[in-house]
Short mmCIF file of C-alpha atoms in Angstrom, two decimals:
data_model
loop_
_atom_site.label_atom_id
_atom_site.label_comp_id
_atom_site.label_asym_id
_atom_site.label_seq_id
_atom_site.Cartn_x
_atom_site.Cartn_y
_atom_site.Cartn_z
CA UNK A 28 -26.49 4.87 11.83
CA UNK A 29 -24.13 2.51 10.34
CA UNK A 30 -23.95 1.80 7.04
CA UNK A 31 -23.37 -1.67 5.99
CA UNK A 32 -20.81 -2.12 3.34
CA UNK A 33 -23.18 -4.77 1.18
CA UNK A 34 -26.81 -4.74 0.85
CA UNK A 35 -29.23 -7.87 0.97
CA UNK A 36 -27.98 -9.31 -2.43
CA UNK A 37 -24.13 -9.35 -1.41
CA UNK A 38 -23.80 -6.53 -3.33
CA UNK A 39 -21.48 -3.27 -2.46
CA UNK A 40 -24.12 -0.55 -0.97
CA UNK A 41 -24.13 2.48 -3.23
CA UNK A 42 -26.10 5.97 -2.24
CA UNK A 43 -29.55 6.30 -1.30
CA UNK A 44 -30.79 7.51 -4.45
CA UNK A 45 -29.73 4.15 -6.39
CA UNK A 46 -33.51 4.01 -7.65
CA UNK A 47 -33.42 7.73 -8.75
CA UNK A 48 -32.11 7.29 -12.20
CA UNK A 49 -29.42 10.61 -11.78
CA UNK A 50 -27.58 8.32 -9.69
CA UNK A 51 -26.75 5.43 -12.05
CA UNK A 52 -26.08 1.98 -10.54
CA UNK A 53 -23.19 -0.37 -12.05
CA UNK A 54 -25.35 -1.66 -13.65
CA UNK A 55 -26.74 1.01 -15.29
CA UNK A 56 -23.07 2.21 -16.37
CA UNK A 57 -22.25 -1.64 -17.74
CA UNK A 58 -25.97 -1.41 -19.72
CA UNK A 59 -24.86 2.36 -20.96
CA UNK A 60 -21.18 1.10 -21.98
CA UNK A 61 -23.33 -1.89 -24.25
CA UNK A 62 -25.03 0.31 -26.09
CA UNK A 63 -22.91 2.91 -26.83
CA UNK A 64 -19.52 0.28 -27.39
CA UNK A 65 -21.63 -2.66 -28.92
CA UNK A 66 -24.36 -1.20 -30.70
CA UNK A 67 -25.23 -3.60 -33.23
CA UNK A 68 -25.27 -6.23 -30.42
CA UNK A 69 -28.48 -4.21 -30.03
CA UNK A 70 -30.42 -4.75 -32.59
CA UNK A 71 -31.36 -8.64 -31.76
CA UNK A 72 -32.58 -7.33 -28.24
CA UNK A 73 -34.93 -4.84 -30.13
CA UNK A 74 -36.47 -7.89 -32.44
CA UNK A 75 -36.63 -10.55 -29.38
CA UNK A 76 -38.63 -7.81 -26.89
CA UNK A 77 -40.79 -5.74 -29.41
CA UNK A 78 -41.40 -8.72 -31.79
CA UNK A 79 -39.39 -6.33 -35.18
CA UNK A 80 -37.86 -8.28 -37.96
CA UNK A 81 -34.69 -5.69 -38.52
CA UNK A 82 -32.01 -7.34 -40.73
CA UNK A 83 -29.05 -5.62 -38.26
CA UNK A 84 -28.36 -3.19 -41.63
CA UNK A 85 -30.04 -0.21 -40.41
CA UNK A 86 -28.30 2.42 -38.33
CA UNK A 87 -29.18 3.39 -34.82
CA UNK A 88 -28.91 7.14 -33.68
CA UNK A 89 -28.98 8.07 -30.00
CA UNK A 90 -30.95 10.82 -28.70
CA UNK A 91 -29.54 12.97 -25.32
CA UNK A 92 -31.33 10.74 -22.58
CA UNK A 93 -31.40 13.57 -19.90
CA UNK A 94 -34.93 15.47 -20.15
CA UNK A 95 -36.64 17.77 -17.48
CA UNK A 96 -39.75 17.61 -16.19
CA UNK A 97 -41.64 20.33 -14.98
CA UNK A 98 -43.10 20.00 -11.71
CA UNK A 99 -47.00 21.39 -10.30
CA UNK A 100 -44.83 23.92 -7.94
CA UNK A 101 -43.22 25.31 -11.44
CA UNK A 102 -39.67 24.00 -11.22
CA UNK A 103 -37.67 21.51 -13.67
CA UNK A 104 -36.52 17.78 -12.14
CA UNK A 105 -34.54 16.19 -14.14
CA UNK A 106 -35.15 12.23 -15.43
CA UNK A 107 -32.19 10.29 -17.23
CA UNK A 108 -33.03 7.75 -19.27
CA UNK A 109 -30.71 4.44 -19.34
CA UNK A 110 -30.94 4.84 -23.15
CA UNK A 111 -33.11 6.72 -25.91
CA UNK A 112 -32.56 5.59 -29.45
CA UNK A 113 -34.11 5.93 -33.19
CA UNK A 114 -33.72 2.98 -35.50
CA UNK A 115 -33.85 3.86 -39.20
CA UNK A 116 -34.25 1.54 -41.64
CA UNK A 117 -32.48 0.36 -45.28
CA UNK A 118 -35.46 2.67 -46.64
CA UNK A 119 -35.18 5.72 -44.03
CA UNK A 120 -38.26 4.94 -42.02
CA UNK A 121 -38.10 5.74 -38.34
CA UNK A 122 -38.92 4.26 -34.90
CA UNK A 123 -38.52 5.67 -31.55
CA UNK A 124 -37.05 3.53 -28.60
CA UNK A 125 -36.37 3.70 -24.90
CA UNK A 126 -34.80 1.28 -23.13
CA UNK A 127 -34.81 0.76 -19.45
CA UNK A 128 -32.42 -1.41 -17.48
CA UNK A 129 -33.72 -2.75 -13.73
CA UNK A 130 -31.97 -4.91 -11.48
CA UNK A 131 -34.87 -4.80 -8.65
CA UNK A 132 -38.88 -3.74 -8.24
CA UNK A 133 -39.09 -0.35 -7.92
CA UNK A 134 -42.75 1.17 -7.86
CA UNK A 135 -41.87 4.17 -9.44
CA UNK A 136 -40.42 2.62 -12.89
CA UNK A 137 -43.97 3.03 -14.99
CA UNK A 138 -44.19 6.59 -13.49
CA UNK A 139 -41.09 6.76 -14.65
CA UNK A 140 -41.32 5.33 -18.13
CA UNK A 141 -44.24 7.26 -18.21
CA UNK A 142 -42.26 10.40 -17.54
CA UNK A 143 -39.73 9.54 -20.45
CA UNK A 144 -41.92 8.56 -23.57
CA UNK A 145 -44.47 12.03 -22.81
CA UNK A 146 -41.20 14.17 -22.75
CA UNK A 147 -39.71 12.73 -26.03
CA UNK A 148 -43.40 13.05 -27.77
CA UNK A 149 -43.47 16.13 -26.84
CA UNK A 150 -39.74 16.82 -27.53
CA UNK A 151 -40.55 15.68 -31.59
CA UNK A 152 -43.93 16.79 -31.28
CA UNK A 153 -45.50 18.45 -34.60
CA UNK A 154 -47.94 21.56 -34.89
CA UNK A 155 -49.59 22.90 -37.54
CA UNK A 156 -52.46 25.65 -36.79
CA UNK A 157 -55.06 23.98 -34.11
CA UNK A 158 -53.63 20.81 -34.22
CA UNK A 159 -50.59 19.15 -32.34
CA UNK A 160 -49.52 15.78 -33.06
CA UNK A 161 -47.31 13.62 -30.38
CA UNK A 162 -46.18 10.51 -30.93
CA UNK A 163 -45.15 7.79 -28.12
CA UNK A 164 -42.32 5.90 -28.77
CA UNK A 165 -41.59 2.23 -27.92
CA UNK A 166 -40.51 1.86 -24.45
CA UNK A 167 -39.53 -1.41 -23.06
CA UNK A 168 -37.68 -2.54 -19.68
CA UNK A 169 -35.23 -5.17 -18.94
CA UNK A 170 -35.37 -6.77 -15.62
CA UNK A 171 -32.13 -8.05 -14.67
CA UNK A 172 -33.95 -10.00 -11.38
CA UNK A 173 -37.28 -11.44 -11.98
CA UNK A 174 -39.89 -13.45 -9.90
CA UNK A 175 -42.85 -15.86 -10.77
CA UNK A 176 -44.68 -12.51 -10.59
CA UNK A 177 -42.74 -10.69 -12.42
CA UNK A 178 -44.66 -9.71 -15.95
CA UNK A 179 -44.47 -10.17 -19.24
CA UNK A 180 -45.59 -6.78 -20.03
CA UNK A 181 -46.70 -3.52 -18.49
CA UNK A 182 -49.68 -1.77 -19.23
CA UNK A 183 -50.27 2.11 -19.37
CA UNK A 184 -53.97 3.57 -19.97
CA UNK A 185 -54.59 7.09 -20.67
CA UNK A 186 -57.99 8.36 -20.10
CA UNK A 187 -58.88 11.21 -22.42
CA UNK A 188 -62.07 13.28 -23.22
CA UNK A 189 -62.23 11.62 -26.46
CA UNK A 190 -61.83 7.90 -25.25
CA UNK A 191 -59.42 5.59 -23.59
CA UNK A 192 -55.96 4.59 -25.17
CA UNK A 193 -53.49 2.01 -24.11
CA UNK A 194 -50.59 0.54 -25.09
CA UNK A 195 -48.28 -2.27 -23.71
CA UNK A 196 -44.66 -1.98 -22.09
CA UNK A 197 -42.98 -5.40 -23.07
CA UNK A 198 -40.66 -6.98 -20.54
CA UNK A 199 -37.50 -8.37 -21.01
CA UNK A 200 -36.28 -10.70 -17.91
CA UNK A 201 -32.32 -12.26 -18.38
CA UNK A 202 -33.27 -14.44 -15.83
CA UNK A 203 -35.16 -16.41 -18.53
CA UNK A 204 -32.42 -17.25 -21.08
CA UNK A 205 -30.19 -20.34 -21.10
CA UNK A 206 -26.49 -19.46 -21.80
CA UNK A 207 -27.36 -22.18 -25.18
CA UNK A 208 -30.34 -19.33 -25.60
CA UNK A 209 -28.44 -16.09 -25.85
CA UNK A 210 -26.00 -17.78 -27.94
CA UNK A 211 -28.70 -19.02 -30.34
CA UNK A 212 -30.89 -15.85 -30.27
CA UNK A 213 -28.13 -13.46 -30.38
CA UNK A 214 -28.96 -11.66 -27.42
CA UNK A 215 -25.15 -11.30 -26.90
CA UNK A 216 -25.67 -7.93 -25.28
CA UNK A 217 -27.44 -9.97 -22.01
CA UNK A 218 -23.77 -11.66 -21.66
CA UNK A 219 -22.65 -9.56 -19.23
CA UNK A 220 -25.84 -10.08 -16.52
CA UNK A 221 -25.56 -13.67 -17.17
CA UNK A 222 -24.41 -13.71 -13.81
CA UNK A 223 -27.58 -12.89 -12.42
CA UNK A 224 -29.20 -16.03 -13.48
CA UNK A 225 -26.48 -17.65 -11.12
CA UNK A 226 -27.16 -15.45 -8.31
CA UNK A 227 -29.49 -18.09 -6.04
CA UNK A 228 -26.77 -20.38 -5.99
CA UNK A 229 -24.03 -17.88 -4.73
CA UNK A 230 -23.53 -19.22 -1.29
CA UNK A 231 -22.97 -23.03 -2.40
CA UNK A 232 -20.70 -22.10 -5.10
CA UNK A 233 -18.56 -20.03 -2.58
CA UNK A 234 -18.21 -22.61 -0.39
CA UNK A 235 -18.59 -25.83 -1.86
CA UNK A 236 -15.61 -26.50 -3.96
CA UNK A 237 -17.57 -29.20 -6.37
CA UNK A 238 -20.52 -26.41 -6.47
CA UNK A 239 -17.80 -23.99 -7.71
CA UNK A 240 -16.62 -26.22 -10.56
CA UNK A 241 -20.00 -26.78 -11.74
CA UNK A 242 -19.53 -22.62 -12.05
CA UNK A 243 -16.40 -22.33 -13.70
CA UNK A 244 -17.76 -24.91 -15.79
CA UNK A 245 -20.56 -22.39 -16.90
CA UNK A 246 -17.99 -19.61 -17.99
CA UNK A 247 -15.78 -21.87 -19.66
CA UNK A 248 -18.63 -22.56 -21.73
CA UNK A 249 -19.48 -18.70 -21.52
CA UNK A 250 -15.76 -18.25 -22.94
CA UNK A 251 -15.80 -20.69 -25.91
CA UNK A 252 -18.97 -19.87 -27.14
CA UNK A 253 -17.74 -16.25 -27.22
CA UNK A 254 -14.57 -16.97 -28.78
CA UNK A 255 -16.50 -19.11 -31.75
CA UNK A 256 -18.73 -15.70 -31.94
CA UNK A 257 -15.51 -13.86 -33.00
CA UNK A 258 -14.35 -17.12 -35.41
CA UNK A 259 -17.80 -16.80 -37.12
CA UNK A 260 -17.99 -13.08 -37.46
CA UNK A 261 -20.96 -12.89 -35.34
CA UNK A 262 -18.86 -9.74 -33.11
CA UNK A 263 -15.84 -8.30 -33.65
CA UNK A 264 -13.01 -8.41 -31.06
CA UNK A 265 -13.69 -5.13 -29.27
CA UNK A 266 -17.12 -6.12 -28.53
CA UNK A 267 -15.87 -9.55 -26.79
CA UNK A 268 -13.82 -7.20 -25.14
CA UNK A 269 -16.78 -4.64 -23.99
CA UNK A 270 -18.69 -7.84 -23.36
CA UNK A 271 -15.50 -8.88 -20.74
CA UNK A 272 -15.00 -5.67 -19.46
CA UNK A 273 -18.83 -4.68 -18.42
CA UNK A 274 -19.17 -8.96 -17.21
CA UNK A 275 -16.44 -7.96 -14.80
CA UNK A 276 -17.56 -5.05 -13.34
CA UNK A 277 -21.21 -6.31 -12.95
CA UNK A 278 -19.32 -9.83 -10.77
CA UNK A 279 -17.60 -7.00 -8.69
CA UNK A 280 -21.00 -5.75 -7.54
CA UNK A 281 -22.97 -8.28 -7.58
CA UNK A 282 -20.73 -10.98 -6.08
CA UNK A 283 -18.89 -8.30 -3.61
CA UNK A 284 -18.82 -10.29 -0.82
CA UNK A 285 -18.14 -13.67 -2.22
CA UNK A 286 -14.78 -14.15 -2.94
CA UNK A 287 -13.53 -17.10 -4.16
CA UNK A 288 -16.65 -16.69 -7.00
CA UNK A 289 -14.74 -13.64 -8.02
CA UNK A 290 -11.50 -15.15 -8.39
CA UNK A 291 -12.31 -18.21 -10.26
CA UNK A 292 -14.91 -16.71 -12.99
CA UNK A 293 -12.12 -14.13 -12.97
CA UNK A 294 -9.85 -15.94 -13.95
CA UNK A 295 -11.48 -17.97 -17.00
CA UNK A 296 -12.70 -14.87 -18.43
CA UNK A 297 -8.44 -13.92 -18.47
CA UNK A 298 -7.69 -11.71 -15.77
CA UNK A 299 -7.52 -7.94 -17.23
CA UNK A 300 -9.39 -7.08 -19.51
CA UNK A 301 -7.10 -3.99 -20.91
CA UNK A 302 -8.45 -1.51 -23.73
CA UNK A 303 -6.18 -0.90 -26.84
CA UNK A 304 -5.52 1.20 -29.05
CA UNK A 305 -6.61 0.13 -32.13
CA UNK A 306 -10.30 0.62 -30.43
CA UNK A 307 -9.83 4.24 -30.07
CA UNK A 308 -8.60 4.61 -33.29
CA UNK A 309 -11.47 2.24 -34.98
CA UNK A 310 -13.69 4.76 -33.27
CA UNK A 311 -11.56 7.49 -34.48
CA UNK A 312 -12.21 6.98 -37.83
CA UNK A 313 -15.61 6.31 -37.50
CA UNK A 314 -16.09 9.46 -36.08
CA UNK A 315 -13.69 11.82 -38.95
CA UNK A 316 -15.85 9.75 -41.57
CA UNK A 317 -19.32 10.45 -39.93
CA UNK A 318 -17.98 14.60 -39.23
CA UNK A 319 -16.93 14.35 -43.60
CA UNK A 320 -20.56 12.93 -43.76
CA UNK A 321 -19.32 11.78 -47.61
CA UNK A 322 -18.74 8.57 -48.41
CA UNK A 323 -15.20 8.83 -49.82
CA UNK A 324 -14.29 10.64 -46.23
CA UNK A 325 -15.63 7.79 -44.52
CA UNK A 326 -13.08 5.01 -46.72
CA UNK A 327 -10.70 7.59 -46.14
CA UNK A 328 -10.94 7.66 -42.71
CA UNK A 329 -11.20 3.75 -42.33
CA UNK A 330 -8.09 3.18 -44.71
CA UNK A 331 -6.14 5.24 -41.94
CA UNK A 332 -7.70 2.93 -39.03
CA UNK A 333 -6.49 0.00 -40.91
CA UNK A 334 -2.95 1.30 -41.86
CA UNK A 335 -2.57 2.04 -38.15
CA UNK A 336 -4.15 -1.26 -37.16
CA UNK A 337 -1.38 -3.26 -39.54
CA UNK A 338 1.10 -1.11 -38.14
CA UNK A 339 0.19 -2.45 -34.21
CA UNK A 340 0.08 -6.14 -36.01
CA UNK A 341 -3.32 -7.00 -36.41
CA UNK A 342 -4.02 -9.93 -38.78
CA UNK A 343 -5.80 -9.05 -42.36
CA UNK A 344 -8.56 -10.77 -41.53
CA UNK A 345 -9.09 -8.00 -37.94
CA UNK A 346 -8.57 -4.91 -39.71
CA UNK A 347 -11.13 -6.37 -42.31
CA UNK A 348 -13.70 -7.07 -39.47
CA UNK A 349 -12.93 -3.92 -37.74
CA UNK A 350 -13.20 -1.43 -40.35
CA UNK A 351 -15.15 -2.90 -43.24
CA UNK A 352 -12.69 -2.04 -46.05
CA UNK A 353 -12.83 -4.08 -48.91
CA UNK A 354 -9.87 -6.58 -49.86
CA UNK A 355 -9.16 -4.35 -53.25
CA UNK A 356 -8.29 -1.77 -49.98
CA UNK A 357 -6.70 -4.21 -48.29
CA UNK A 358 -4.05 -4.82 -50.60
CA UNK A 359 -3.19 -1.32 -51.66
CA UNK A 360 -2.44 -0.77 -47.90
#
């Protein structure tokens, strides 16, 4: 049978198993890149959908997202999660998270979810004697489409011998922020499926040229406000540059067939996005301070970043962004 190269959306067909979450979607790979390039982009998300109050101080610690689950017949099938996390707070408290990313319905995704939060219970499950002790962790989804029926929340009951629990699966639909809403909320991490807000209006912006302005009008609006996010010290620049990159590839899928919207939103966002060097090495030193797990091997490790980073010719005001050194550090460099 033939295959046709885009599906029903205009987007680029990808294999049969796009809804099985070992297959990941572009999508999936752009959410994935977010949180592990842009991870304190994260942390507004988490307050907006689950209603927290964190101050964007604590540190977030991913767990492996791959668990298997065994099946009536005996065997093991594995389920990947799009992203399992622990937040712990400024006084070492912890909370459990998964995070699920969905660009369409699927009738399987609270079997799914389901799936996920029992494993990790049981994965950081406690016993002592007689007595085991699970407990759930948040779980939340992100619809990238949504519909008038699409809900706020999902519901899961469990039925026990000892009563009835249930608890709530909050939604999160992109489809119902402004581009003046992200920006105010700091839901900066929805930037790159802005796009799918646009989506309905695909066809008259490819081939309507006064459509299409109104459209580059929206990402020249897109760009500023991004580029005042890096004046203000809301980001730093590698995270408008994730935010570019991942924006890019999710227009390539989404938008496959339409042309001339690729080109011109394209364009405003500045062509190639490349990655740099001083990114690796930023995460470099990260990672040697983190492995030292001291304090003094961390300012070690960033003092190197930013020696590098003044070598490549990044401004004083950068390297301080990127690495968090003081300015005492900054002028012994």
């Amino acid at each position: 049978m033939y295959n046709r190269p885009y599906n029903s959306f205009g987007e680029m067909n990808s294999t049969e198993n796009d809804f099985n979450k070992n297959t990941p979607t572009p999508y999936d790979d752009a959410f994935r890149t977010m949180m592990n390039d842009c991870v304190k982009l994260l942390i507004p998300v988490i307050n907006e959908v689950f209603g927290k109050n964190y101050s964007g101080n604590e540190r977030i610690i991913f767990r492996p997202n791959e668990h298997f689950i065994n099946q009536q017949d005996g065997k093991e099938q594995k389920r990947i999660t799009d992203s399992s996390f622990s937040i712990i707070s400024e006084e070492n408290s912890e909370e459990k998270f998964i995070f699920e990313c969905q660009s369409t319905d699927d009738d399987t995704l609270l079997i799914r979810i389901f799936e996920y939060i029992t494993q990790e219970a049981l994965d950081s499950s406690t016993i002592t004697k007689y007595q085991l002790t699970v407990t759930i962790p948040n779980a939340a989804v992100l619809f990238l489409r949504s519909k008038k029926s699409t809900p706020n929340s999902m519901n899961i009951v469990i039925n026990t011998p000892g009563g009835s629990v249930s608890f709530d699966v909050p939604v999160m639909k992109v489809q119902s922020y402004s581009l003046e809403q992200i920006f105010e909320k700091n839901l900066l991490f929805l930037l790159p499926f802005y796009i799918f807000n646009l989506e309905k209006n695909f066809s008259q912006y490819e081939n309507d040229p006064e459509e299409l302005e109104k459209l580059k009008r929206e990402y020249a609006e897109f760009m500023a406000r991004l580029e005042q996010a890096v004046k203000n010290g809301k980001i730093f620049t590698h995270d408008r540059r994730t935010i570019l990159e991942m924006s890019k590839k999710v227009l390539e899928n989404i938008a496959a067939k339409y042309k001339n919207i690729q080109k011109e939103v394209k364009e405003i966002m500045g062509g190639r996005v490349l990655d740099y060097e001083g990114r690796s090495i930023f995460y470099d030193g990260i990672a040697v301070g983190e492995e030292l797990g001291k304090e003094r091997g961390r300012r070690e490790a960033n003092l190197e970043t930013a020696r590098r980073l003044r070598k490549m010719g990044m401004s004083d005001s950068d390297i301080q962004m990127a690495t968090n050194i003081s300015i005492s550090d900054l002028a012994i460099l």
